[in-house]
mmCIF file of C-alpha atoms in Angstrom:
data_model
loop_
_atom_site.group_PDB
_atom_site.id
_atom_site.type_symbol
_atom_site.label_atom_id
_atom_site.label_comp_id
_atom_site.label_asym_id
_atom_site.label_seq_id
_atom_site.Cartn_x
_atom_site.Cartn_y
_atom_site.Cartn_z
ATOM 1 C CA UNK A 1 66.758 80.256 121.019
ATOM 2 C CA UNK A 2 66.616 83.074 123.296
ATOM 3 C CA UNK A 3 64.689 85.259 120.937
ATOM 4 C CA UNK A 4 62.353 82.021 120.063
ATOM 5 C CA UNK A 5 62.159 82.303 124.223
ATOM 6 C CA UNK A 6 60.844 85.369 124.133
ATOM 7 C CA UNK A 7 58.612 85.175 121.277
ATOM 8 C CA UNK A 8 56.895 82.371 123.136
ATOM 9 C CA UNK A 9 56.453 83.992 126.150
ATOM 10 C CA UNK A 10 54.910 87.499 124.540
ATOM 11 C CA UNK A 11 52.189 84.554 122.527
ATOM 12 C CA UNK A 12 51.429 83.798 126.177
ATOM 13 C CA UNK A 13 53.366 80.050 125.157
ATOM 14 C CA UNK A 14 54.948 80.100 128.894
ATOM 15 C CA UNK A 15 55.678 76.087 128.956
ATOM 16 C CA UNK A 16 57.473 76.292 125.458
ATOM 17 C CA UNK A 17 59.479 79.530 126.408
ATOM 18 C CA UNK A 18 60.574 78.020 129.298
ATOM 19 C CA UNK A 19 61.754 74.619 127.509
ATOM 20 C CA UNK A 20 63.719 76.925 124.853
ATOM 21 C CA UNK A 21 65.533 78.384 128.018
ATOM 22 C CA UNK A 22 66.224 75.293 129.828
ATOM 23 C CA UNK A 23 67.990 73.793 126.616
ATOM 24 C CA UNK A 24 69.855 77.316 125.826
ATOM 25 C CA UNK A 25 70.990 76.928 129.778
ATOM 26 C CA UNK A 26 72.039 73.139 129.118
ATOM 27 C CA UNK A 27 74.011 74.289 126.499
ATOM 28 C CA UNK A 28 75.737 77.681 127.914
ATOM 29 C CA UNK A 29 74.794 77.407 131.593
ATOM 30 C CA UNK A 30 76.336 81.194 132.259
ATOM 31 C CA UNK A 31 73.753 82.561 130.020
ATOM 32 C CA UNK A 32 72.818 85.537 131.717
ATOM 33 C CA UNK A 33 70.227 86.801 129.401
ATOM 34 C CA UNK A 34 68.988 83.037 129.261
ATOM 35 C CA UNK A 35 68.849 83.414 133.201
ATOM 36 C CA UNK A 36 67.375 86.899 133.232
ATOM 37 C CA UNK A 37 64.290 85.703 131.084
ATOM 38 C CA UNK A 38 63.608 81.934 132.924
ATOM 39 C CA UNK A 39 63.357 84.374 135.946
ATOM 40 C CA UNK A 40 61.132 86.760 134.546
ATOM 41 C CA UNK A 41 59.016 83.720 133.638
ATOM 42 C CA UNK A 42 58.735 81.838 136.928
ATOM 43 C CA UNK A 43 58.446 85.245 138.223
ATOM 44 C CA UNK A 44 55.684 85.410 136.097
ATOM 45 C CA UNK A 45 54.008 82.152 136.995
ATOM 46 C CA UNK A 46 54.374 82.704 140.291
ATOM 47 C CA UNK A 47 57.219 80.300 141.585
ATOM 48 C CA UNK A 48 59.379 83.430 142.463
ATOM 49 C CA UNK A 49 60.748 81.135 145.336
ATOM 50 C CA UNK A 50 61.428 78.377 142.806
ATOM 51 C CA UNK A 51 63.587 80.950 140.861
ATOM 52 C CA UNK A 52 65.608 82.168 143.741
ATOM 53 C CA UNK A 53 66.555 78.649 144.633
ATOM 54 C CA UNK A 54 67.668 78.300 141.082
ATOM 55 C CA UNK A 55 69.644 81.265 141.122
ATOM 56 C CA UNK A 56 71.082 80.546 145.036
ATOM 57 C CA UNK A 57 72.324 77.525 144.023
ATOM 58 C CA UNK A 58 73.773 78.725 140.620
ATOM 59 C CA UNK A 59 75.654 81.633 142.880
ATOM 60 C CA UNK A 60 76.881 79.367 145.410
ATOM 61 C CA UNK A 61 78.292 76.938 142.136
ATOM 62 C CA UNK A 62 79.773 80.227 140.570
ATOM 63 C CA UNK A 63 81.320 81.556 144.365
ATOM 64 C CA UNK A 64 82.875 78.503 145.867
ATOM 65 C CA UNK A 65 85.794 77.560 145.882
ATOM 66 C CA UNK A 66 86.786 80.923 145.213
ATOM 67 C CA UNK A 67 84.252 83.873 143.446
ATOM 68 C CA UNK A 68 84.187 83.655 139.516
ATOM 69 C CA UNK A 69 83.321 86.512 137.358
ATOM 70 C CA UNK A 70 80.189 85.421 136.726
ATOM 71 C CA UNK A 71 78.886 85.477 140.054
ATOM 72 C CA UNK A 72 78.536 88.973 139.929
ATOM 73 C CA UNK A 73 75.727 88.623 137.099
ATOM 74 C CA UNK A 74 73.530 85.750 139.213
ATOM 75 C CA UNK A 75 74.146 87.960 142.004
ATOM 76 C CA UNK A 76 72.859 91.170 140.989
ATOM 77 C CA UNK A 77 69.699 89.551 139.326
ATOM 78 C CA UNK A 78 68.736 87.347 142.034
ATOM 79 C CA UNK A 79 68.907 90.750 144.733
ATOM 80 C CA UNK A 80 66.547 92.221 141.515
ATOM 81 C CA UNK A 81 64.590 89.058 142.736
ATOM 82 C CA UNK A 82 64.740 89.342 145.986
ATOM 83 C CA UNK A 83 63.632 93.062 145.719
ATOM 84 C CA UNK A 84 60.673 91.833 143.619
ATOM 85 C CA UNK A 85 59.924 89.337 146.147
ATOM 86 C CA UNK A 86 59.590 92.096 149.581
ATOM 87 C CA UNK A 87 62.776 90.598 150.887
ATOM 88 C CA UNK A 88 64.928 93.623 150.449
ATOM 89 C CA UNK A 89 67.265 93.296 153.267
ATOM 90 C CA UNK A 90 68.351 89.854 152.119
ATOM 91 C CA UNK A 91 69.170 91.995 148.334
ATOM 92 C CA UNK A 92 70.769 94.697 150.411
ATOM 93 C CA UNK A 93 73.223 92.199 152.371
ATOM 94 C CA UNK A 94 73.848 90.407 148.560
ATOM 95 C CA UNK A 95 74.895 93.395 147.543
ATOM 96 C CA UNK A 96 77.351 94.729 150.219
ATOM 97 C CA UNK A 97 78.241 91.180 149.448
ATOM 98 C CA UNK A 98 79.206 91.577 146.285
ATOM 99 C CA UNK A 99 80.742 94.711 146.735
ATOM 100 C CA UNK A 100 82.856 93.106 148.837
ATOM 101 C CA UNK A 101 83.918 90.736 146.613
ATOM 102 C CA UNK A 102 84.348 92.474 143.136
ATOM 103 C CA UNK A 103 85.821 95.266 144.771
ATOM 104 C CA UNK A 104 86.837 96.975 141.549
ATOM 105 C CA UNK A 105 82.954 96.840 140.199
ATOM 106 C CA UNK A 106 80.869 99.617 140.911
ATOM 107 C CA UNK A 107 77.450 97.931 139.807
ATOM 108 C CA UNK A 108 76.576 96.077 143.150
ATOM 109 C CA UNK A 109 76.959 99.733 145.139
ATOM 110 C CA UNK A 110 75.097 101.181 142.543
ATOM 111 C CA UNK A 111 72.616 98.418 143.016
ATOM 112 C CA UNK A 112 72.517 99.169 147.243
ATOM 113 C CA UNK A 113 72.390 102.919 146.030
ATOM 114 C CA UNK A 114 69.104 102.250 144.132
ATOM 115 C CA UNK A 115 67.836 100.071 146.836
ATOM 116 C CA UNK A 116 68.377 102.638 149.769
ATOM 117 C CA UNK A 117 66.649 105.145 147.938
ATOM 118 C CA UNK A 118 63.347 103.250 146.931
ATOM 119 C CA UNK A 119 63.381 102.403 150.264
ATOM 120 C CA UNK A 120 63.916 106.600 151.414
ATOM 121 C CA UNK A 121 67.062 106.164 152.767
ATOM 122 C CA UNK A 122 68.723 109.462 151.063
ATOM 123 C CA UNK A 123 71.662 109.198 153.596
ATOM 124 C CA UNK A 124 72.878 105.539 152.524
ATOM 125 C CA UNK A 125 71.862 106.277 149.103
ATOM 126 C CA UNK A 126 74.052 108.621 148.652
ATOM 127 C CA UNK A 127 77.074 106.792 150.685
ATOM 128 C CA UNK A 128 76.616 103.711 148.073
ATOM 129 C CA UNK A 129 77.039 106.217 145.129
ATOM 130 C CA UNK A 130 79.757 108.074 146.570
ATOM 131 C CA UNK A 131 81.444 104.745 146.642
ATOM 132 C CA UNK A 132 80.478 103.275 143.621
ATOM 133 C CA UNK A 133 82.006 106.448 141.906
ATOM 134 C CA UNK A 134 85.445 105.656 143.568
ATOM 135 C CA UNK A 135 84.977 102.706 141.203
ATOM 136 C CA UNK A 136 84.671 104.532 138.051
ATOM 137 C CA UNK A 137 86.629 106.805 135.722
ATOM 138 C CA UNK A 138 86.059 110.492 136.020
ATOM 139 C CA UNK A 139 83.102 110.416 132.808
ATOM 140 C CA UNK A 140 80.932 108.363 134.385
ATOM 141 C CA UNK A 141 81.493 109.693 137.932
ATOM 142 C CA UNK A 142 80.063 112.619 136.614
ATOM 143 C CA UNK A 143 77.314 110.921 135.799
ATOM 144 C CA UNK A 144 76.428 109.479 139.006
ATOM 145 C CA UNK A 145 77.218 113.078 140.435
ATOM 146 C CA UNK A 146 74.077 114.057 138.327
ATOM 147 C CA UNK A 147 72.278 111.221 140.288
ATOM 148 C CA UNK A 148 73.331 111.925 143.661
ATOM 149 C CA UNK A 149 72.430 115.696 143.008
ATOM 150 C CA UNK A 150 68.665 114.648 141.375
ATOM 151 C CA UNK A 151 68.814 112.812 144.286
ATOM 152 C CA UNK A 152 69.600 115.128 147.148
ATOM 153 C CA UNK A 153 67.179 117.711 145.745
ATOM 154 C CA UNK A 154 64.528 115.325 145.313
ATOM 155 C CA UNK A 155 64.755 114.394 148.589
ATOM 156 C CA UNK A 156 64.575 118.700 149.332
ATOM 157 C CA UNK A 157 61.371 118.409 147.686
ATOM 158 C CA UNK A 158 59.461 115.835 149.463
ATOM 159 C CA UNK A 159 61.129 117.691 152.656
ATOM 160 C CA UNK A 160 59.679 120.784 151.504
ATOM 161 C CA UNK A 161 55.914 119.368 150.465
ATOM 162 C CA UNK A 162 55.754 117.442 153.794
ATOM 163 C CA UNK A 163 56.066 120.803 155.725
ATOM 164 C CA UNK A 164 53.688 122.578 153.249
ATOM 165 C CA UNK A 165 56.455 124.774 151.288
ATOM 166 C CA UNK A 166 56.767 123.252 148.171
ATOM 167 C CA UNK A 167 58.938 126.191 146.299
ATOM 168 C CA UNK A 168 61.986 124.020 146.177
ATOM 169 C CA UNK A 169 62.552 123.034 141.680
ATOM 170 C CA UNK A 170 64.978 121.321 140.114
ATOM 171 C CA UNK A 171 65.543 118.469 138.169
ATOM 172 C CA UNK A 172 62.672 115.278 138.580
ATOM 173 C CA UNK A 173 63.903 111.760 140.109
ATOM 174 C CA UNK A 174 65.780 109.809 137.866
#
């Protein structure tokens, strides 16, 4: 069903992708790849604010009476949502949020990383990563030392070409 979804919705068939969603949902409800796509498509439609209702009320379902594992999913698409819809403070506090609460997960800090830095904060960028890598083994917190460096030396370069001296190279943004 999910890949009839899609099918639909590339063959511009946006009412019967959305049906083959809503029945793959009624069926397995923590569908995240379900959820992903019915976003994408309201998104799509325009009824962005219809789709972070959805996804508000299907967090609050999955966090209450205490935070279930799948939380963490709905969470981290519906700050992608809230990022998509100008309302990145509200994703920034969602993901300190949910930082907070999987506490062993480095994805939401890596999340706030990405965040701070499309927004130029270099500074918090690079607090979020240094944090998110106290979450992960020593292979893949090399690999977000590679992003903090790309990072840092990006931000070198658009220091550099504001003042008129761009001689600074090194690796582009990721």
């Amino acid at each position: 069903r999910l890949l009839l979804a899609e099918l639909r919705r590339q063959g511009n068939d946006r009412s019967g992708a959305e049906r083959e969603l809503r029945q793959l949902l009624s069926l397995n409800p923590d569908r995240l790849e379900a959820l992903q796509l019915l976003t994408l498509l309201q998104l799509e439609q325009g009824r962005g604010g219809q789709a972070q209702a959805q996804l508000r009320e299907r967090l609050a379902k999955a966090s209450k009476p205490e935070v279930k594992p799948q939380a963490l999913g709905i969470g981290l698409l519906l700050g992608d949502l809230d990022q998509r819809l100008g309302q990145a403070d509200q994703a920034a506090g969602l993901y300190s949020q949910l930082a907070t609460d999987f506490p062993k997960d480095p994805r939401p800090l890596l999340a706030l990383a990405l965040l701070r830095q499309q927004r130029g904060d270099g500074q918090g960028a690079q607090e979020a990563l240094v944090q998110a890598r106290g979450r992960q083994g020593e292979a893949n917190g090399r690999n977000l030392d590679a992003v903090a460096s790309a990072w840092g030396l990006s931000g070198l370069r658009q220091s550099a070409t504001a003042s008129g001296t761009s001689n600074v190279t090194g690796p582009s943004q990721p």
